[in-house]
Amino acid sequence: MYFCTILQNVLKRSEKELQKMPLFNRSQEPVLPGHLPLPTGPYAVGYQDIMTPGDPTSGVYVRVYYPSIHPVNETINMSELWPVWADDDYLVGFVKFMQIMLEKWPSWAPRGEFMYFDQMKVIAPMMHIGCKQVFKLLNGTVHCPILKGVQISTEKKWPLIVFSHGLGCNRFAYSRICTDLASHGLIVAATEHRDGSSSLSSYYTEDKKKTWIPHRKLSDQDKEYAARNQQLQQRCSEMQRTLDLMINLSSDTTEVLNILEDSDDLSMFEDQIDHSEPVAAGHSFGGATTLLTLHKESR
């Protein structure tokens, strides 16, 4: 039954690919790569990934989504600027997070609400084998319909949201939500937490060596509450540092160093961010992070 479902999905995708070929598709509309739903607001959405210097306890890694100078209908005409939703390393990271959860189910998650748990637990040790190929076979290469490094709209200063992701996620896992918010006129700074609670993350050492941060697997000796509380404290600090980053971007971008190799011009953000009443938001573990941050942070 499982194989039949996979085969049906592959056949459906093959039909869609055939329809895009010139013999079958006579329209003049551009052929778009596979992508998440387009934004629903009036603005096409730009984005920048920013990583500041320092280890996970001092730096920050964030994706900034913002309303661009382009109308939303230009999004499909600039698909060459769309990022891949998740590269191969992060796809494997998602699967390894699932393996960890299936091996040791968290005490706070209601197991009865998840179908086929026992069946999935049997195959969990092998799930990472070929996961990249299976994902791409079923879904193709999925893109986010957001535009890398395009100019921010200068119509006004844009309200700010600092967003915290859930356990096993990252800065792009909530792209659908963050993109829509930005399309409707908000700047969303989506922090990628580097406390071991994300599916995968990274930082650069002083000698510019990339160091991966996999999802932390709790051992039988770990006290779950104590371990998660320790992560929560770091997550809260990361949200606060993200707010610091966005304030600096708005006032003086010379105070911000983006150490990513493909970084874009940050000066566009100067005097474009309204951080007078910033909003903190998050989902799941990010919701808990938001509540603690609101308790600690007076801004």
CSV table of C-alpha atoms in Angstrom, one decimal:
chain,number,residue,atom,x,y,z
A,1,MET,CA,0.0,0.0,0.0
A,2,TYR,CA,2.8,2.4,0.9
A,3,PHE,CA,4.6,1.7,-2.4
A,4,CYS,CA,1.4,2.2,-4.3
A,5,THR,CA,0.9,5.6,-2.7
A,6,ILE,CA,4.5,6.6,-3.6
A,7,LEU,CA,4.0,5.4,-7.2
A,8,GLN,CA,0.7,7.4,-7.5
A,9,ASN,CA,2.4,10.5,-6.3
A,10,VAL,CA,5.3,10.0,-8.8
A,11,LEU,CA,2.9,9.5,-11.7
A,12,LYS,CA,0.9,12.6,-10.8
A,13,ARG,CA,4.1,14.6,-10.7
A,14,SER,CA,5.2,13.2,-14.0
A,15,GLU,CA,1.9,14.4,-15.6
A,16,LYS,CA,2.6,17.9,-14.2
A,17,GLU,CA,6.1,17.9,-15.7
A,18,LEU,CA,4.8,16.7,-19.1
A,19,GLN,CA,2.3,19.6,-19.1
A,20,LYS,CA,5.1,22.0,-18.7
A,21,MET,CA,6.9,20.8,-21.8
A,22,PRO,CA,6.5,23.0,-24.9
A,23,LEU,CA,4.6,20.3,-26.8
A,24,PHE,CA,1.8,20.3,-24.1
A,25,ASN,CA,2.1,23.8,-22.8
A,26,ARG,CA,1.4,26.5,-25.4
A,27,SER,CA,0.9,29.4,-23.0
A,28,GLN,CA,3.3,32.2,-22.7
A,29,GLU,CA,3.4,32.0,-18.8
A,30,PRO,CA,6.9,31.4,-17.4
A,31,VAL,CA,7.5,27.8,-16.2
A,32,LEU,CA,8.1,28.1,-12.5
A,33,PRO,CA,10.1,25.8,-10.2
A,34,GLY,CA,8.2,23.9,-7.5
A,35,HIS,CA,7.4,26.3,-4.7
A,36,LEU,CA,5.5,27.0,-1.6
A,37,PRO,CA,2.2,29.1,-2.0
A,38,LEU,CA,2.7,32.6,-3.3
A,39,PRO,CA,2.4,35.5,-0.8
A,40,THR,CA,-1.2,36.9,-0.4
A,41,GLY,CA,-0.4,40.5,0.4
A,42,PRO,CA,0.3,43.4,-1.9
A,43,TYR,CA,4.1,43.3,-1.7
A,44,ALA,CA,6.6,40.8,-3.1
A,45,VAL,CA,8.8,39.6,-0.2
A,46,GLY,CA,12.5,40.1,0.0
A,47,TYR,CA,14.8,38.3,2.4
A,48,GLN,CA,18.3,38.3,3.8
A,49,ASP,CA,20.1,35.7,5.9
A,50,ILE,CA,22.3,37.3,8.5
A,51,MET,CA,24.8,35.6,10.8
A,52,THR,CA,26.7,37.8,13.3
A,53,PRO,CA,30.2,36.8,14.6
A,54,GLY,CA,30.5,34.7,17.7
A,55,ASP,CA,29.5,31.3,19.0
A,56,PRO,CA,25.9,30.3,19.6
A,57,THR,CA,25.9,32.0,23.0
A,58,SER,CA,26.9,35.4,21.6
A,59,GLY,CA,26.0,35.6,18.0
A,60,VAL,CA,22.7,35.3,16.2
A,61,TYR,CA,21.5,33.6,13.0
A,62,VAL,CA,18.4,35.0,11.4
A,63,ARG,CA,16.4,35.2,8.2
A,64,VAL,CA,14.8,38.6,7.7
A,65,TYR,CA,11.6,38.7,5.6
A,66,TYR,CA,10.5,42.2,4.5
A,67,PRO,CA,8.1,44.0,2.0
A,68,SER,CA,10.0,44.8,-1.1
A,69,ILE,CA,9.7,47.6,-3.7
A,70,HIS,CA,8.1,45.1,-6.1
A,71,PRO,CA,4.4,44.4,-6.3
A,72,VAL,CA,3.4,40.8,-5.4
A,73,ASN,CA,2.6,39.9,-9.0
A,74,GLU,CA,6.3,40.4,-9.9
A,75,THR,CA,7.2,37.5,-7.7
A,76,ILE,CA,6.7,34.9,-10.5
A,77,ASN,CA,8.8,37.0,-12.8
A,78,MET,CA,11.9,36.9,-10.5
A,79,SER,CA,12.0,33.2,-9.7
A,80,GLU,CA,15.7,33.1,-10.3
A,81,LEU,CA,16.0,34.9,-6.9
A,82,TRP,CA,13.9,32.3,-5.0
A,83,PRO,CA,15.9,30.2,-2.5
A,84,VAL,CA,15.5,26.5,-2.1
A,85,TRP,CA,13.3,25.8,0.8
A,86,ALA,CA,15.7,23.2,2.4
A,87,ASP,CA,19.0,22.1,1.1
A,88,ASP,CA,20.3,18.5,1.5
A,89,ASP,CA,21.9,19.1,4.9
A,90,TYR,CA,18.7,20.4,6.4
A,91,LEU,CA,16.5,17.7,4.8
A,92,VAL,CA,18.7,15.1,6.5
A,93,GLY,CA,18.5,17.2,9.7
A,94,PHE,CA,14.7,17.1,9.6
A,95,VAL,CA,14.8,13.3,9.3
A,96,LYS,CA,17.3,12.8,12.0
A,97,PHE,CA,15.1,14.9,14.3
A,98,MET,CA,12.2,12.6,13.5
A,99,GLN,CA,14.4,9.6,14.3
A,100,ILE,CA,15.4,11.1,17.7
A,101,MET,CA,11.7,11.8,18.6
A,102,LEU,CA,10.6,8.3,17.5
A,103,GLU,CA,13.4,6.6,19.6
A,104,LYS,CA,12.6,8.5,22.8
A,105,TRP,CA,9.1,10.1,22.7
A,106,PRO,CA,9.0,13.3,24.7
A,107,SER,CA,7.0,13.2,27.9
A,108,TRP,CA,4.9,16.3,27.0
A,109,ALA,CA,3.7,15.1,23.6
A,110,PRO,CA,0.4,13.1,23.5
A,111,ARG,CA,1.5,9.9,21.7
A,112,GLY,CA,-2.1,8.8,21.1
A,113,GLU,CA,-2.7,11.7,18.7
A,114,PHE,CA,-0.1,10.5,16.2
A,115,MET,CA,-1.1,7.7,13.8
A,116,TYR,CA,1.2,4.9,12.8
A,117,PHE,CA,3.7,5.7,15.6
A,118,ASP,CA,4.6,2.1,16.2
A,119,GLN,CA,5.1,1.3,12.5
A,120,MET,CA,7.2,4.4,12.0
A,121,LYS,CA,9.4,3.5,15.1
A,122,VAL,CA,10.3,0.2,13.4
A,123,ILE,CA,11.7,1.8,10.3
A,124,ALA,CA,13.1,4.9,12.1
A,125,PRO,CA,16.7,3.7,12.2
A,126,MET,CA,16.7,3.5,8.4
A,127,MET,CA,14.7,6.7,7.6
A,128,HIS,CA,17.8,8.8,6.8
A,129,ILE,CA,18.9,6.4,4.1
A,130,GLY,CA,18.0,7.9,0.7
A,131,CYS,CA,15.7,10.5,2.4
A,132,LYS,CA,17.0,13.3,0.1
A,133,GLN,CA,16.3,11.3,-3.0
A,134,VAL,CA,12.8,10.2,-1.8
A,135,PHE,CA,11.9,13.8,-0.9
A,136,LYS,CA,12.9,15.1,-4.3
A,137,LEU,CA,11.3,12.2,-6.1
A,138,LEU,CA,7.9,13.0,-4.4
A,139,ASN,CA,8.2,16.8,-4.3
A,140,GLY,CA,10.9,17.9,-6.7
A,141,THR,CA,13.1,20.8,-5.5
A,142,VAL,CA,10.9,23.0,-3.5
A,143,HIS,CA,11.6,26.8,-3.5
A,144,CYS,CA,10.3,29.7,-1.3
A,145,PRO,CA,8.7,32.5,-3.5
A,146,ILE,CA,10.8,35.2,-1.8
A,147,LEU,CA,13.4,37.4,-3.5
A,148,LYS,CA,17.0,37.4,-2.2
A,149,GLY,CA,18.5,40.8,-1.4
A,150,VAL,CA,15.9,43.0,-3.3
A,151,GLN,CA,15.4,46.6,-2.1
A,152,ILE,CA,13.0,47.1,0.8
A,153,SER,CA,10.0,49.3,0.2
A,154,THR,CA,10.6,52.8,1.4
A,155,GLU,CA,6.9,53.8,1.7
A,156,LYS,CA,7.3,54.0,5.5
A,157,LYS,CA,8.9,52.3,8.5
A,158,TRP,CA,7.7,48.8,8.8
A,159,PRO,CA,6.5,47.2,12.1
A,160,LEU,CA,8.8,44.4,13.4
A,161,ILE,CA,8.1,40.8,14.5
A,162,VAL,CA,10.8,38.6,16.1
A,163,PHE,CA,9.8,35.0,15.5
A,164,SER,CA,10.9,31.9,17.3
A,165,HIS,CA,10.5,28.4,15.7
A,166,GLY,CA,9.4,25.2,17.3
A,167,LEU,CA,11.4,22.1,18.3
A,168,GLY,CA,13.2,20.5,15.3
A,169,CYS,CA,12.6,23.5,13.0
A,170,ASN,CA,14.8,26.4,11.8
A,171,ARG,CA,14.7,29.9,10.3
A,172,PHE,CA,12.9,28.8,7.1
A,173,ALA,CA,10.5,26.1,8.4
A,174,TYR,CA,7.8,28.7,8.9
A,175,SER,CA,8.4,30.4,5.5
A,176,ARG,CA,4.7,30.3,4.6
A,177,ILE,CA,3.7,32.3,7.7
A,178,CYS,CA,6.7,34.7,7.7
A,179,THR,CA,6.3,35.3,3.9
A,180,ASP,CA,2.6,36.2,4.2
A,181,LEU,CA,3.3,38.5,7.2
A,182,ALA,CA,6.0,40.4,5.2
A,183,SER,CA,3.8,40.5,2.1
A,184,HIS,CA,1.2,42.4,4.2
A,185,GLY,CA,3.7,45.0,5.4
A,186,LEU,CA,5.7,43.6,8.3
A,187,ILE,CA,9.3,42.8,8.8
A,188,VAL,CA,9.8,39.4,10.3
A,189,ALA,CA,13.1,38.4,11.9
A,190,ALA,CA,13.0,34.6,12.1
A,191,THR,CA,15.7,33.4,14.5
A,192,GLU,CA,17.4,30.1,14.0
A,193,HIS,CA,18.1,28.8,17.4
A,194,ARG,CA,21.5,27.2,18.0
A,195,ASP,CA,20.9,25.6,21.3
A,196,GLY,CA,20.5,22.1,19.8
A,197,SER,CA,16.7,22.5,19.5
A,198,SER,CA,16.6,23.2,15.8
A,199,SER,CA,16.7,20.4,13.2
A,200,LEU,CA,20.2,21.6,12.3
A,201,SER,CA,22.2,24.8,12.4
A,202,SER,CA,25.7,26.1,12.3
A,203,TYR,CA,28.2,28.8,13.2
A,204,TYR,CA,31.7,29.9,12.2
A,205,THR,CA,34.7,29.7,14.4
A,206,GLU,CA,37.2,32.6,14.7
A,207,ASP,CA,39.3,30.8,12.0
A,208,LYS,CA,36.2,30.8,9.7
A,209,LYS,CA,35.6,27.1,10.0
A,210,LYS,CA,31.9,26.1,9.7
A,211,THR,CA,30.7,24.1,12.6
A,212,TRP,CA,27.4,22.2,12.4
A,213,ILE,CA,25.0,22.0,15.4
A,214,PRO,CA,22.8,18.9,15.1
A,215,HIS,CA,19.6,18.4,17.0
A,216,ARG,CA,20.4,17.5,20.6
A,217,LYS,CA,19.5,14.0,21.5
A,218,LEU,CA,18.6,13.6,25.2
A,219,SER,CA,20.2,10.7,26.9
A,220,ASP,CA,18.6,8.4,29.5
A,221,GLN,CA,20.6,10.3,32.1
A,222,ASP,CA,19.3,13.7,31.0
A,223,LYS,CA,16.5,15.3,33.1
A,224,GLU,CA,14.1,16.4,30.3
A,225,TYR,CA,12.8,19.5,32.1
A,226,ALA,CA,16.3,20.7,33.1
A,227,ALA,CA,17.6,20.1,29.6
A,228,ARG,CA,14.7,21.9,27.9
A,229,ASN,CA,14.8,24.7,30.4
A,230,GLN,CA,18.5,25.3,29.7
A,231,GLN,CA,17.7,25.5,26.0
A,232,LEU,CA,14.8,27.8,26.7
A,233,GLN,CA,17.1,30.3,28.5
A,234,GLN,CA,19.5,30.4,25.5
A,235,ARG,CA,16.6,30.7,23.1
A,236,CYS,CA,15.3,33.7,25.0
A,237,SER,CA,18.8,35.3,24.8
A,238,GLU,CA,18.8,34.7,21.1
A,239,MET,CA,15.4,36.5,20.7
A,240,GLN,CA,16.8,39.4,22.6
A,241,ARG,CA,20.0,39.5,20.5
A,242,THR,CA,17.8,39.3,17.4
A,243,LEU,CA,15.9,42.4,18.6
A,244,ASP,CA,19.3,44.1,19.2
A,245,LEU,CA,20.3,43.2,15.6
A,246,MET,CA,17.2,44.7,14.1
A,247,ILE,CA,17.5,47.9,16.1
A,248,ASN,CA,21.2,48.2,14.9
A,249,LEU,CA,20.1,47.6,11.3
A,250,SER,CA,17.6,50.4,11.6
A,251,SER,CA,20.0,52.9,13.2
A,252,ASP,CA,23.5,52.2,11.9
A,253,THR,CA,24.3,49.2,9.8
A,254,THR,CA,28.0,49.8,10.2
A,255,GLU,CA,27.5,48.2,13.6
A,256,VAL,CA,26.4,44.9,12.0
A,257,LEU,CA,28.7,42.4,10.4
A,258,ASN,CA,27.2,39.6,8.4
A,259,ILE,CA,29.8,36.9,8.1
A,260,LEU,CA,27.9,34.8,5.5
A,261,GLU,CA,29.7,34.6,2.2
A,262,ASP,CA,26.7,35.5,0.1
A,263,SER,CA,25.6,38.5,2.2
A,264,ASP,CA,23.7,41.4,0.7
A,265,ASP,CA,23.7,45.1,1.3
A,266,LEU,CA,22.4,45.8,4.8
A,267,SER,CA,22.2,49.6,4.4
A,268,MET,CA,18.7,49.3,2.9
A,269,PHE,CA,17.3,48.7,6.4
A,270,GLU,CA,18.5,52.0,7.9
A,271,ASP,CA,15.5,54.0,9.1
A,272,GLN,CA,13.1,51.5,7.6
A,273,ILE,CA,12.3,49.4,10.7
A,274,ASP,CA,9.8,50.6,13.3
A,275,HIS,CA,11.0,49.0,16.5
A,276,SER,CA,9.1,51.2,18.8
A,277,GLU,CA,6.6,48.4,19.6
A,278,PRO,CA,8.2,45.2,18.5
A,279,VAL,CA,6.1,42.0,18.5
A,280,ALA,CA,7.5,38.6,19.8
A,281,ALA,CA,5.9,35.5,18.3
A,282,GLY,CA,6.5,31.8,18.1
A,283,HIS,CA,5.1,28.4,17.8
A,284,SER,CA,5.3,25.4,20.1
A,285,PHE,CA,8.7,25.6,21.8
A,286,GLY,CA,8.9,29.0,20.2
A,287,GLY,CA,5.7,29.9,22.0
A,288,ALA,CA,7.4,29.1,25.3
A,289,THR,CA,10.4,31.1,24.2
A,290,THR,CA,8.2,34.0,23.4
A,291,LEU,CA,6.5,34.0,26.8
A,292,LEU,CA,9.8,33.9,28.7
A,293,THR,CA,11.2,36.7,26.5
A,294,LEU,CA,8.2,38.9,27.1
A,295,HIS,CA,8.8,38.3,30.8
A,296,LYS,CA,12.5,39.2,30.6
A,297,GLU,CA,12.5,41.9,27.9
A,298,SER,CA,11.0,45.3,28.6
A,299,ARG,CA,11.3,46.6,25.1
